[in-house]
Amino acid sequence: MSAVLELHDYMRSKLAWQEAAIRDQSLSPVTRLIACQLMHDLHSERRGAWRSQDSIAALIGVDVRTVRRALASLVASGYLKATISRGRGHANFYEAVFSGASNDAENRTQVSSDEAENRALVSSDTAENRTLVSEKPDTRTPPYQEINLKPPYTPQASDKEQPEPQRLSPESAIEVHWKAFEAAYPLNHATPSGMLRARLAFEGIVDGRQATPQALIAAAAAYARKRAGQTPDRTKTPYHWLREACWQGHKAANCNQPRTEFVAAFADAEIRAAACRAMGDPATVSYLDPAAWRAVDRVVVCRGETAARALRERAGRVLQAMSVRVIADAEEHARLISAADVRAA
């Protein structure tokens, strides 16, 4: 009796089919090798293998006629069911079957009548000896014991509301310094969030020992004196002033001096007006106002090469007509700015 492979356990059936074909000594080695190859191609959904004879011959390295004889031997031995298709490639459909080994009912061991009589029944115990759940004695003991770990709270006379402890110092030192800095700084258009950012920057500078609070307060007062009465009013917010004044310890890329804040317009009003007409007010504020003015030889000293190049390209002809030169010298620029700050103070 022959049967196809079991679908519910297809892998185990395939391995058992391969083992039976390999152990069959009536088959040639090539036939057993082809059976092993077809075992890998068996698919549970297709219930078989679809492979051409030419492909099997090329894979194993034998002639096509040898493959045909081997397949015919597997079919004759009861291991395959072949569906021959018409076509150039001879792609046949092969279905693995068991011959005789799948009949498990014939191979089962029958139980004799004597053994069946000597077996003990599951229900051999009488119901009288069993203790029902409802007949168990009641011990009057609850399944759990209630324990009150915390007795009910009774208010005491001494449990009056205690006043909160007063702060020994209503304001810390950093708060006092920040209020002094905020009072010394000129009026500006900073928002509440901007003032919070400025306070965080102020605290970071003081905590990092990059500058003393007194130095920051004095610099803010000097900045307020410089901005008093100047038009147009371009007073910076405290946060931007702290960042651009470089209290945080940043250094310029082309010198060893800290960056200096530039708050006032260019020193020479005539040169500034001519440059403003040539390149506009935004470019003048960006490139000319931060520059220093050396009146002895009529030289505009820029801090970096970028500002100097922008002035030459945008207002070079106007400045040349006024006999003004533009150079880039960071050290000279820092010296001139420091001297101007001393004179202003």
mmCIF file of C-alpha atoms in Angstrom:
data_model
loop_
_atom_site.group_PDB
_atom_site.id
_atom_site.type_symbol
_atom_site.label_atom_id
_atom_site.label_comp_id
_atom_site.label_asym_id
_atom_site.label_seq_id
_atom_site.Cartn_x
_atom_site.Cartn_y
_atom_site.Cartn_z
ATOM 1 C CA MET A 1 0.000 0.000 0.000
ATOM 2 C CA SER A 2 1.346 3.408 -0.950
ATOM 3 C CA ALA A 3 0.394 6.830 0.379
ATOM 4 C CA VAL A 4 1.533 10.400 -0.123
ATOM 5 C CA LEU A 5 3.432 12.298 2.531
ATOM 6 C CA GLU A 6 1.530 13.656 5.504
ATOM 7 C CA LEU A 7 0.880 17.388 5.192
ATOM 8 C CA HIS A 8 0.528 18.108 8.906
ATOM 9 C CA ASP A 9 4.139 16.989 9.489
ATOM 10 C CA TYR A 10 5.645 17.362 6.060
ATOM 11 C CA MET A 11 9.280 17.802 7.097
ATOM 12 C CA ARG A 12 9.315 14.644 9.200
ATOM 13 C CA SER A 13 7.656 12.742 6.367
ATOM 14 C CA LYS A 14 10.246 13.991 3.877
ATOM 15 C CA LEU A 15 13.136 12.907 6.073
ATOM 16 C CA ALA A 16 11.570 9.497 6.624
ATOM 17 C CA TRP A 17 11.039 9.108 2.870
ATOM 18 C CA GLN A 18 14.684 10.043 2.191
ATOM 19 C CA GLU A 19 15.955 7.612 4.821
ATOM 20 C CA ALA A 20 13.871 4.786 3.320
ATOM 21 C CA ALA A 21 15.205 5.509 -0.176
ATOM 22 C CA ILE A 22 18.826 5.646 1.008
ATOM 23 C CA ARG A 23 18.589 2.340 2.900
ATOM 24 C CA ASP A 24 17.013 0.552 -0.059
ATOM 25 C CA GLN A 25 19.903 -1.538 -1.428
ATOM 26 C CA SER A 26 17.959 -2.406 -4.575
ATOM 27 C CA LEU A 27 18.426 1.143 -5.822
ATOM 28 C CA SER A 28 21.636 2.265 -7.513
ATOM 29 C CA PRO A 29 23.799 5.005 -5.952
ATOM 30 C CA VAL A 30 22.773 7.464 -8.672
ATOM 31 C CA THR A 31 19.118 6.706 -8.023
ATOM 32 C CA ARG A 32 19.531 7.315 -4.298
ATOM 33 C CA LEU A 33 21.389 10.548 -5.011
ATOM 34 C CA ILE A 34 18.548 11.737 -7.238
ATOM 35 C CA ALA A 35 16.079 10.841 -4.489
ATOM 36 C CA CYS A 36 18.042 13.011 -2.046
ATOM 37 C CA GLN A 37 17.998 15.877 -4.517
ATOM 38 C CA LEU A 38 14.264 15.586 -5.090
ATOM 39 C CA MET A 39 13.712 15.559 -1.328
ATOM 40 C CA HIS A 40 15.015 19.138 -1.142
ATOM 41 C CA ASP A 41 12.609 20.207 -3.899
ATOM 42 C CA LEU A 42 9.496 18.747 -2.279
ATOM 43 C CA HIS A 43 7.052 21.460 -1.223
ATOM 44 C CA SER A 44 4.064 21.030 1.032
ATOM 45 C CA GLU A 45 1.829 23.461 -0.859
ATOM 46 C CA ARG A 46 2.604 21.973 -4.273
ATOM 47 C CA ARG A 47 2.660 18.462 -2.771
ATOM 48 C CA GLY A 48 5.649 17.534 -4.869
ATOM 49 C CA ALA A 49 8.713 18.646 -6.812
ATOM 50 C CA TRP A 50 8.838 20.312 -10.218
ATOM 51 C CA ARG A 51 12.211 19.894 -11.864
ATOM 52 C CA SER A 52 13.372 19.107 -15.375
ATOM 53 C CA GLN A 53 15.504 16.110 -16.226
ATOM 54 C CA ASP A 54 18.165 18.327 -17.771
ATOM 55 C CA SER A 55 18.452 20.283 -14.508
ATOM 56 C CA ILE A 56 18.872 17.077 -12.481
ATOM 57 C CA ALA A 57 21.512 15.793 -14.913
ATOM 58 C CA ALA A 58 23.471 19.071 -14.788
ATOM 59 C CA LEU A 59 23.243 19.207 -10.993
ATOM 60 C CA ILE A 60 24.474 15.658 -10.399
ATOM 61 C CA GLY A 61 26.840 15.493 -13.365
ATOM 62 C CA VAL A 62 25.426 12.493 -15.219
ATOM 63 C CA ASP A 63 23.758 11.874 -18.558
ATOM 64 C CA VAL A 64 20.061 12.604 -19.115
ATOM 65 C CA ARG A 65 19.439 8.964 -20.012
ATOM 66 C CA THR A 66 20.870 7.919 -16.647
ATOM 67 C CA VAL A 67 18.479 10.321 -14.952
ATOM 68 C CA ARG A 68 15.541 8.855 -16.855
ATOM 69 C CA ARG A 69 16.472 5.317 -15.847
ATOM 70 C CA ALA A 70 16.898 6.376 -12.210
ATOM 71 C CA LEU A 71 13.509 8.107 -12.156
ATOM 72 C CA ALA A 72 11.891 5.058 -13.723
ATOM 73 C CA SER A 73 13.514 2.918 -11.020
ATOM 74 C CA LEU A 74 12.110 5.160 -8.262
ATOM 75 C CA VAL A 75 8.652 4.985 -9.805
ATOM 76 C CA ALA A 76 8.845 1.201 -10.142
ATOM 77 C CA SER A 77 10.018 0.838 -6.521
ATOM 78 C CA GLY A 78 7.052 2.849 -5.263
ATOM 79 C CA TYR A 79 8.915 5.987 -4.108
ATOM 80 C CA LEU A 80 7.640 8.438 -6.745
ATOM 81 C CA LYS A 81 4.591 9.313 -8.757
ATOM 82 C CA ALA A 82 5.701 11.007 -11.959
ATOM 83 C CA THR A 83 3.488 13.184 -14.130
ATOM 84 C CA ILE A 84 5.184 13.429 -17.509
ATOM 85 C CA SER A 85 4.680 16.734 -19.278
ATOM 86 C CA ARG A 86 5.151 17.517 -22.913
ATOM 87 C CA GLY A 87 7.801 20.088 -23.606
ATOM 88 C CA ARG A 88 11.345 20.788 -24.588
ATOM 89 C CA GLY A 89 12.681 20.791 -21.021
ATOM 90 C CA HIS A 90 10.932 17.589 -19.873
ATOM 91 C CA ALA A 91 9.906 19.293 -16.629
ATOM 92 C CA ASN A 92 7.993 16.527 -14.909
ATOM 93 C CA PHE A 93 6.057 16.719 -11.656
ATOM 94 C CA TYR A 94 7.194 14.233 -8.990
ATOM 95 C CA GLU A 95 5.217 13.341 -5.888
ATOM 96 C CA ALA A 96 6.843 11.340 -3.089
ATOM 97 C CA VAL A 97 4.928 8.352 -1.756
ATOM 98 C CA PHE A 98 5.452 5.659 0.892
ATOM 99 C CA SER A 99 5.214 2.038 -0.162
ATOM 100 C CA GLY A 100 4.050 -0.224 2.686
ATOM 101 C CA ALA A 101 5.661 1.796 5.462
ATOM 102 C CA SER A 102 2.804 4.250 5.778
ATOM 103 C CA ASN A 103 0.301 1.596 6.813
ATOM 104 C CA ASP A 104 0.683 2.059 10.549
ATOM 105 C CA ALA A 105 -2.426 0.082 11.393
ATOM 106 C CA GLU A 106 -0.879 -3.159 10.115
ATOM 107 C CA ASN A 107 2.331 -2.640 12.130
ATOM 108 C CA ARG A 108 0.607 -1.915 15.419
ATOM 109 C CA THR A 109 0.863 -4.461 18.261
ATOM 110 C CA GLN A 110 -2.504 -5.893 19.245
ATOM 111 C CA VAL A 111 -3.354 -6.091 22.946
ATOM 112 C CA SER A 112 -4.412 -9.555 24.112
ATOM 113 C CA SER A 113 -7.664 -10.142 25.958
ATOM 114 C CA ASP A 114 -5.837 -11.286 29.128
ATOM 115 C CA GLU A 115 -3.953 -8.006 29.391
ATOM 116 C CA ALA A 116 -7.155 -6.079 28.838
ATOM 117 C CA GLU A 117 -8.893 -7.932 31.681
ATOM 118 C CA ASN A 118 -6.026 -7.378 34.126
ATOM 119 C CA ARG A 119 -5.988 -3.629 33.567
ATOM 120 C CA ALA A 120 -7.240 -1.558 36.491
ATOM 121 C CA LEU A 121 -10.107 0.733 35.786
ATOM 122 C CA VAL A 122 -9.743 4.380 36.537
ATOM 123 C CA SER A 123 -13.022 4.451 38.438
ATOM 124 C CA SER A 124 -12.282 1.381 40.586
ATOM 125 C CA ASP A 125 -12.413 3.411 43.799
ATOM 126 C CA THR A 126 -15.866 3.584 45.296
ATOM 127 C CA ALA A 127 -17.548 6.884 45.679
ATOM 128 C CA GLU A 128 -18.210 6.130 49.348
ATOM 129 C CA ASN A 129 -14.516 6.477 50.259
ATOM 130 C CA ARG A 130 -14.212 9.854 48.603
ATOM 131 C CA THR A 131 -14.519 13.079 50.568
ATOM 132 C CA LEU A 132 -16.646 15.656 48.877
ATOM 133 C CA VAL A 133 -15.802 19.299 49.071
ATOM 134 C CA SER A 134 -19.063 20.119 50.759
ATOM 135 C CA GLU A 135 -18.482 17.473 53.472
ATOM 136 C CA LYS A 136 -15.134 18.820 54.677
ATOM 137 C CA PRO A 137 -15.218 19.904 58.322
ATOM 138 C CA ASP A 138 -15.580 23.613 58.956
ATOM 139 C CA THR A 139 -12.813 24.826 61.259
ATOM 140 C CA ARG A 140 -14.397 28.264 61.651
ATOM 141 C CA THR A 141 -11.110 29.829 60.617
ATOM 142 C CA PRO A 142 -11.177 32.637 58.063
ATOM 143 C CA PRO A 143 -8.993 32.139 55.016
ATOM 144 C CA TYR A 144 -6.930 35.165 55.991
ATOM 145 C CA GLN A 145 -6.215 37.124 59.107
ATOM 146 C CA GLU A 146 -6.872 40.828 59.144
ATOM 147 C CA ILE A 147 -4.074 42.785 60.767
ATOM 148 C CA ASN A 148 -4.380 46.494 61.343
ATOM 149 C CA LEU A 149 -0.844 47.712 61.065
ATOM 150 C CA LYS A 150 -1.855 51.353 61.529
ATOM 151 C CA PRO A 151 -4.374 52.247 64.202
ATOM 152 C CA PRO A 152 -6.948 54.900 63.371
ATOM 153 C CA TYR A 153 -5.463 58.363 63.594
ATOM 154 C CA THR A 154 -6.709 60.622 66.340
ATOM 155 C CA PRO A 155 -5.688 64.263 66.141
ATOM 156 C CA GLN A 156 -3.607 65.465 69.043
ATOM 157 C CA ALA A 157 -3.554 68.863 70.600
ATOM 158 C CA SER A 158 0.092 69.284 69.689
ATOM 159 C CA ASP A 159 -0.589 68.608 66.000
ATOM 160 C CA LYS A 160 -1.142 72.233 65.162
ATOM 161 C CA GLU A 161 0.042 73.661 61.890
ATOM 162 C CA GLN A 162 3.638 74.665 62.235
ATOM 163 C CA PRO A 163 4.730 77.803 60.373
ATOM 164 C CA GLU A 164 7.084 77.245 57.491
ATOM 165 C CA PRO A 165 10.714 78.025 58.282
ATOM 166 C CA GLN A 166 11.768 81.414 57.076
ATOM 167 C CA ARG A 167 14.636 81.780 54.657
ATOM 168 C CA LEU A 168 17.730 83.027 56.375
ATOM 169 C CA SER A 169 18.724 85.044 53.322
ATOM 170 C CA PRO A 170 15.796 86.219 51.170
ATOM 171 C CA GLU A 171 18.080 86.709 48.179
ATOM 172 C CA SER A 172 21.254 84.916 47.267
ATOM 173 C CA ALA A 173 24.379 86.707 46.183
ATOM 174 C CA ILE A 174 23.832 85.917 42.508
ATOM 175 C CA GLU A 175 20.321 87.375 42.684
ATOM 176 C CA VAL A 176 21.653 90.590 44.190
ATOM 177 C CA HIS A 177 24.313 90.883 41.480
ATOM 178 C CA TRP A 178 21.792 90.136 38.731
ATOM 179 C CA LYS A 179 19.422 92.849 39.969
ATOM 180 C CA ALA A 180 22.301 95.311 40.047
ATOM 181 C CA PHE A 181 23.291 94.311 36.507
ATOM 182 C CA GLU A 182 19.698 94.625 35.300
ATOM 183 C CA ALA A 183 19.409 98.081 36.857
ATOM 184 C CA ALA A 184 22.691 99.263 35.324
ATOM 185 C CA TYR A 185 21.900 97.942 31.847
ATOM 186 C CA PRO A 186 20.135 100.429 29.539
ATOM 187 C CA LEU A 187 16.498 100.051 28.608
ATOM 188 C CA ASN A 188 15.987 97.535 25.815
ATOM 189 C CA HIS A 189 13.293 95.593 24.012
ATOM 190 C CA ALA A 190 14.124 92.198 25.553
ATOM 191 C CA THR A 191 11.223 89.828 26.168
ATOM 192 C CA PRO A 192 10.779 87.912 29.457
ATOM 193 C CA SER A 193 12.236 84.807 27.845
ATOM 194 C CA GLY A 194 15.172 86.874 26.604
ATOM 195 C CA MET A 195 15.789 88.190 30.113
ATOM 196 C CA LEU A 196 15.721 84.622 31.417
ATOM 197 C CA ARG A 197 18.350 83.617 28.856
ATOM 198 C CA ALA A 198 20.413 86.637 29.853
ATOM 199 C CA ARG A 199 20.212 85.692 33.522
ATOM 200 C CA LEU A 200 21.318 82.134 32.762
ATOM 201 C CA ALA A 201 24.248 83.490 30.748
ATOM 202 C CA PHE A 202 25.101 85.886 33.584
ATOM 203 C CA GLU A 203 25.075 83.073 36.138
ATOM 204 C CA GLY A 204 27.159 80.856 33.863
ATOM 205 C CA ILE A 205 29.796 83.544 33.463
ATOM 206 C CA VAL A 206 29.979 84.184 37.209
ATOM 207 C CA ASP A 207 29.929 80.505 38.172
ATOM 208 C CA GLY A 208 32.630 79.710 35.637
ATOM 209 C CA ARG A 209 34.846 82.469 37.073
ATOM 210 C CA GLN A 210 35.193 84.010 33.630
ATOM 211 C CA ALA A 211 34.382 87.444 34.997
ATOM 212 C CA THR A 212 33.452 88.937 38.336
ATOM 213 C CA PRO A 213 29.943 90.308 38.901
ATOM 214 C CA GLN A 214 31.402 93.729 39.608
ATOM 215 C CA ALA A 215 33.126 93.762 36.207
ATOM 216 C CA LEU A 216 29.898 92.851 34.442
ATOM 217 C CA ILE A 217 27.944 95.525 36.307
ATOM 218 C CA ALA A 218 30.579 98.161 35.530
ATOM 219 C CA ALA A 219 30.631 97.187 31.853
ATOM 220 C CA ALA A 220 26.829 97.391 31.697
ATOM 221 C CA ALA A 221 26.923 100.875 33.226
ATOM 222 C CA ALA A 222 29.561 101.974 30.701
ATOM 223 C CA TYR A 223 27.432 100.572 27.894
ATOM 224 C CA ALA A 224 24.449 102.546 29.190
ATOM 225 C CA ARG A 225 26.483 105.770 29.125
ATOM 226 C CA LYS A 226 27.573 105.080 25.538
ATOM 227 C CA ARG A 227 24.065 104.386 24.336
ATOM 228 C CA ALA A 228 22.560 107.456 26.023
ATOM 229 C CA GLY A 229 21.383 109.933 23.419
ATOM 230 C CA GLN A 230 22.654 107.992 20.394
ATOM 231 C CA THR A 231 20.463 107.696 17.327
ATOM 232 C CA PRO A 232 19.356 105.425 15.871
ATOM 233 C CA ASP A 233 18.775 103.413 19.009
ATOM 234 C CA ARG A 234 20.223 99.957 18.460
ATOM 235 C CA THR A 235 20.484 98.892 22.064
ATOM 236 C CA LYS A 236 21.129 95.177 22.189
ATOM 237 C CA THR A 237 19.413 92.783 24.529
ATOM 238 C CA PRO A 238 21.405 91.718 27.600
ATOM 239 C CA TYR A 239 21.814 88.188 26.270
ATOM 240 C CA HIS A 240 23.273 89.307 22.941
ATOM 241 C CA TRP A 241 25.413 91.889 24.693
ATOM 242 C CA LEU A 242 26.890 89.257 27.005
ATOM 243 C CA ARG A 243 27.463 86.899 24.085
ATOM 244 C CA GLU A 244 29.018 89.448 21.728
ATOM 245 C CA ALA A 245 31.047 91.121 24.459
ATOM 246 C CA CYS A 246 32.731 87.743 24.819
ATOM 247 C CA TRP A 247 32.612 87.546 28.557
ATOM 248 C CA GLN A 248 32.402 83.789 28.037
ATOM 249 C CA GLY A 249 36.074 83.611 27.129
ATOM 250 C CA HIS A 250 35.856 83.180 23.351
ATOM 251 C CA LYS A 251 38.843 84.438 21.406
ATOM 252 C CA ALA A 252 38.994 85.940 17.973
ATOM 253 C CA ALA A 253 40.300 83.657 15.263
ATOM 254 C CA ASN A 254 43.027 86.009 14.121
ATOM 255 C CA CYS A 255 44.370 87.426 17.394
ATOM 256 C CA ASN A 256 44.920 86.579 21.035
ATOM 257 C CA GLN A 257 42.781 89.429 22.301
ATOM 258 C CA PRO A 258 39.198 88.873 23.425
ATOM 259 C CA ARG A 259 36.496 90.167 21.151
ATOM 260 C CA THR A 260 35.389 93.679 22.017
ATOM 261 C CA GLU A 261 31.829 94.878 21.826
ATOM 262 C CA PHE A 262 31.014 97.604 19.317
ATOM 263 C CA VAL A 263 28.035 99.637 20.326
ATOM 264 C CA ALA A 264 28.453 103.094 18.845
ATOM 265 C CA ALA A 265 28.368 104.193 15.235
ATOM 266 C CA PHE A 266 31.524 104.865 13.261
ATOM 267 C CA ALA A 267 33.605 107.692 14.686
ATOM 268 C CA ASP A 268 33.595 109.897 11.551
ATOM 269 C CA ALA A 269 30.021 110.863 10.678
ATOM 270 C CA GLU A 270 30.918 112.152 7.182
ATOM 271 C CA ILE A 271 32.586 108.886 6.160
ATOM 272 C CA ARG A 272 29.701 106.886 7.617
ATOM 273 C CA ALA A 273 27.113 108.888 5.700
ATOM 274 C CA ALA A 274 28.992 108.410 2.413
ATOM 275 C CA ALA A 275 29.394 104.668 3.003
ATOM 276 C CA CYS A 276 25.733 104.363 3.976
ATOM 277 C CA ARG A 277 24.672 105.956 0.682
ATOM 278 C CA ALA A 278 26.949 103.569 -1.228
ATOM 279 C CA MET A 279 26.126 100.220 0.383
ATOM 280 C CA GLY A 280 23.048 100.786 2.539
ATOM 281 C CA ASP A 281 22.410 100.956 6.245
ATOM 282 C CA PRO A 282 22.525 97.178 7.064
ATOM 283 C CA ALA A 283 25.953 96.729 5.472
ATOM 284 C CA THR A 284 27.197 99.889 7.183
ATOM 285 C CA VAL A 285 26.095 98.598 10.579
ATOM 286 C CA SER A 286 27.669 95.189 9.898
ATOM 287 C CA TYR A 287 31.035 96.216 8.436
ATOM 288 C CA LEU A 288 31.790 99.904 9.105
ATOM 289 C CA ASP A 289 30.389 100.530 12.591
ATOM 290 C CA PRO A 290 32.511 97.802 14.244
ATOM 291 C CA ALA A 291 35.654 99.208 12.625
ATOM 292 C CA ALA A 292 38.046 101.591 14.371
ATOM 293 C CA TRP A 293 39.065 104.982 13.005
ATOM 294 C CA ARG A 294 42.668 106.162 12.944
ATOM 295 C CA ALA A 295 42.326 109.847 12.174
ATOM 296 C CA VAL A 296 46.070 110.564 11.923
ATOM 297 C CA ASP A 297 46.474 108.935 8.504
ATOM 298 C CA ARG A 298 42.731 108.487 7.705
ATOM 299 C CA VAL A 299 42.635 104.691 7.941
ATOM 300 C CA VAL A 300 39.630 102.472 8.680
ATOM 301 C CA VAL A 301 40.965 99.575 10.775
ATOM 302 C CA CYS A 302 38.797 96.455 10.587
ATOM 303 C CA ARG A 303 39.049 93.539 12.946
ATOM 304 C CA GLY A 304 38.974 90.863 10.239
ATOM 305 C CA GLU A 305 39.655 90.470 6.558
ATOM 306 C CA THR A 306 35.989 89.763 5.799
ATOM 307 C CA ALA A 307 34.827 93.238 6.838
ATOM 308 C CA ALA A 308 37.755 94.910 5.069
ATOM 309 C CA ARG A 309 37.027 93.050 1.819
ATOM 310 C CA ALA A 310 33.335 93.952 2.016
ATOM 311 C CA LEU A 311 34.133 97.651 2.491
ATOM 312 C CA ARG A 312 36.555 97.664 -0.472
ATOM 313 C CA GLU A 313 34.063 95.930 -2.755
ATOM 314 C CA ARG A 314 30.954 97.920 -1.809
ATOM 315 C CA ALA A 315 32.270 101.373 -0.884
ATOM 316 C CA GLY A 316 35.840 101.328 -2.191
ATOM 317 C CA ARG A 317 35.420 104.118 -4.744
ATOM 318 C CA VAL A 318 33.654 106.418 -2.297
ATOM 319 C CA LEU A 319 36.309 105.912 0.371
ATOM 320 C CA GLN A 320 39.113 106.317 -2.149
ATOM 321 C CA ALA A 321 37.627 109.619 -3.291
ATOM 322 C CA MET A 322 37.731 110.795 0.335
ATOM 323 C CA SER A 323 41.387 109.627 0.684
ATOM 324 C CA VAL A 324 40.457 106.886 3.138
ATOM 325 C CA ARG A 325 42.234 103.529 3.259
ATOM 326 C CA VAL A 326 40.842 100.255 4.621
ATOM 327 C CA ILE A 327 43.073 97.720 6.363
ATOM 328 C CA ALA A 328 42.576 94.602 8.509
ATOM 329 C CA ASP A 329 44.642 94.506 11.704
ATOM 330 C CA ALA A 330 43.172 92.851 14.786
ATOM 331 C CA GLU A 331 45.793 94.078 17.251
ATOM 332 C CA GLU A 332 45.611 97.691 16.049
ATOM 333 C CA HIS A 333 41.840 97.487 16.075
ATOM 334 C CA ALA A 334 41.793 96.282 19.701
ATOM 335 C CA ARG A 335 44.221 99.030 20.719
ATOM 336 C CA LEU A 336 42.163 101.786 19.086
ATOM 337 C CA ILE A 337 38.909 100.511 20.577
ATOM 338 C CA SER A 338 40.445 100.317 24.055
ATOM 339 C CA ALA A 339 41.757 103.860 23.751
ATOM 340 C CA ALA A 340 38.340 105.088 22.622
ATOM 341 C CA ASP A 341 36.671 103.371 25.577
ATOM 342 C CA VAL A 342 39.104 104.998 27.992
ATOM 343 C CA ARG A 343 38.390 108.443 26.537
ATOM 344 C CA ALA A 344 34.640 107.818 26.699
ATOM 345 C CA ALA A 345 34.821 106.715 30.312
#
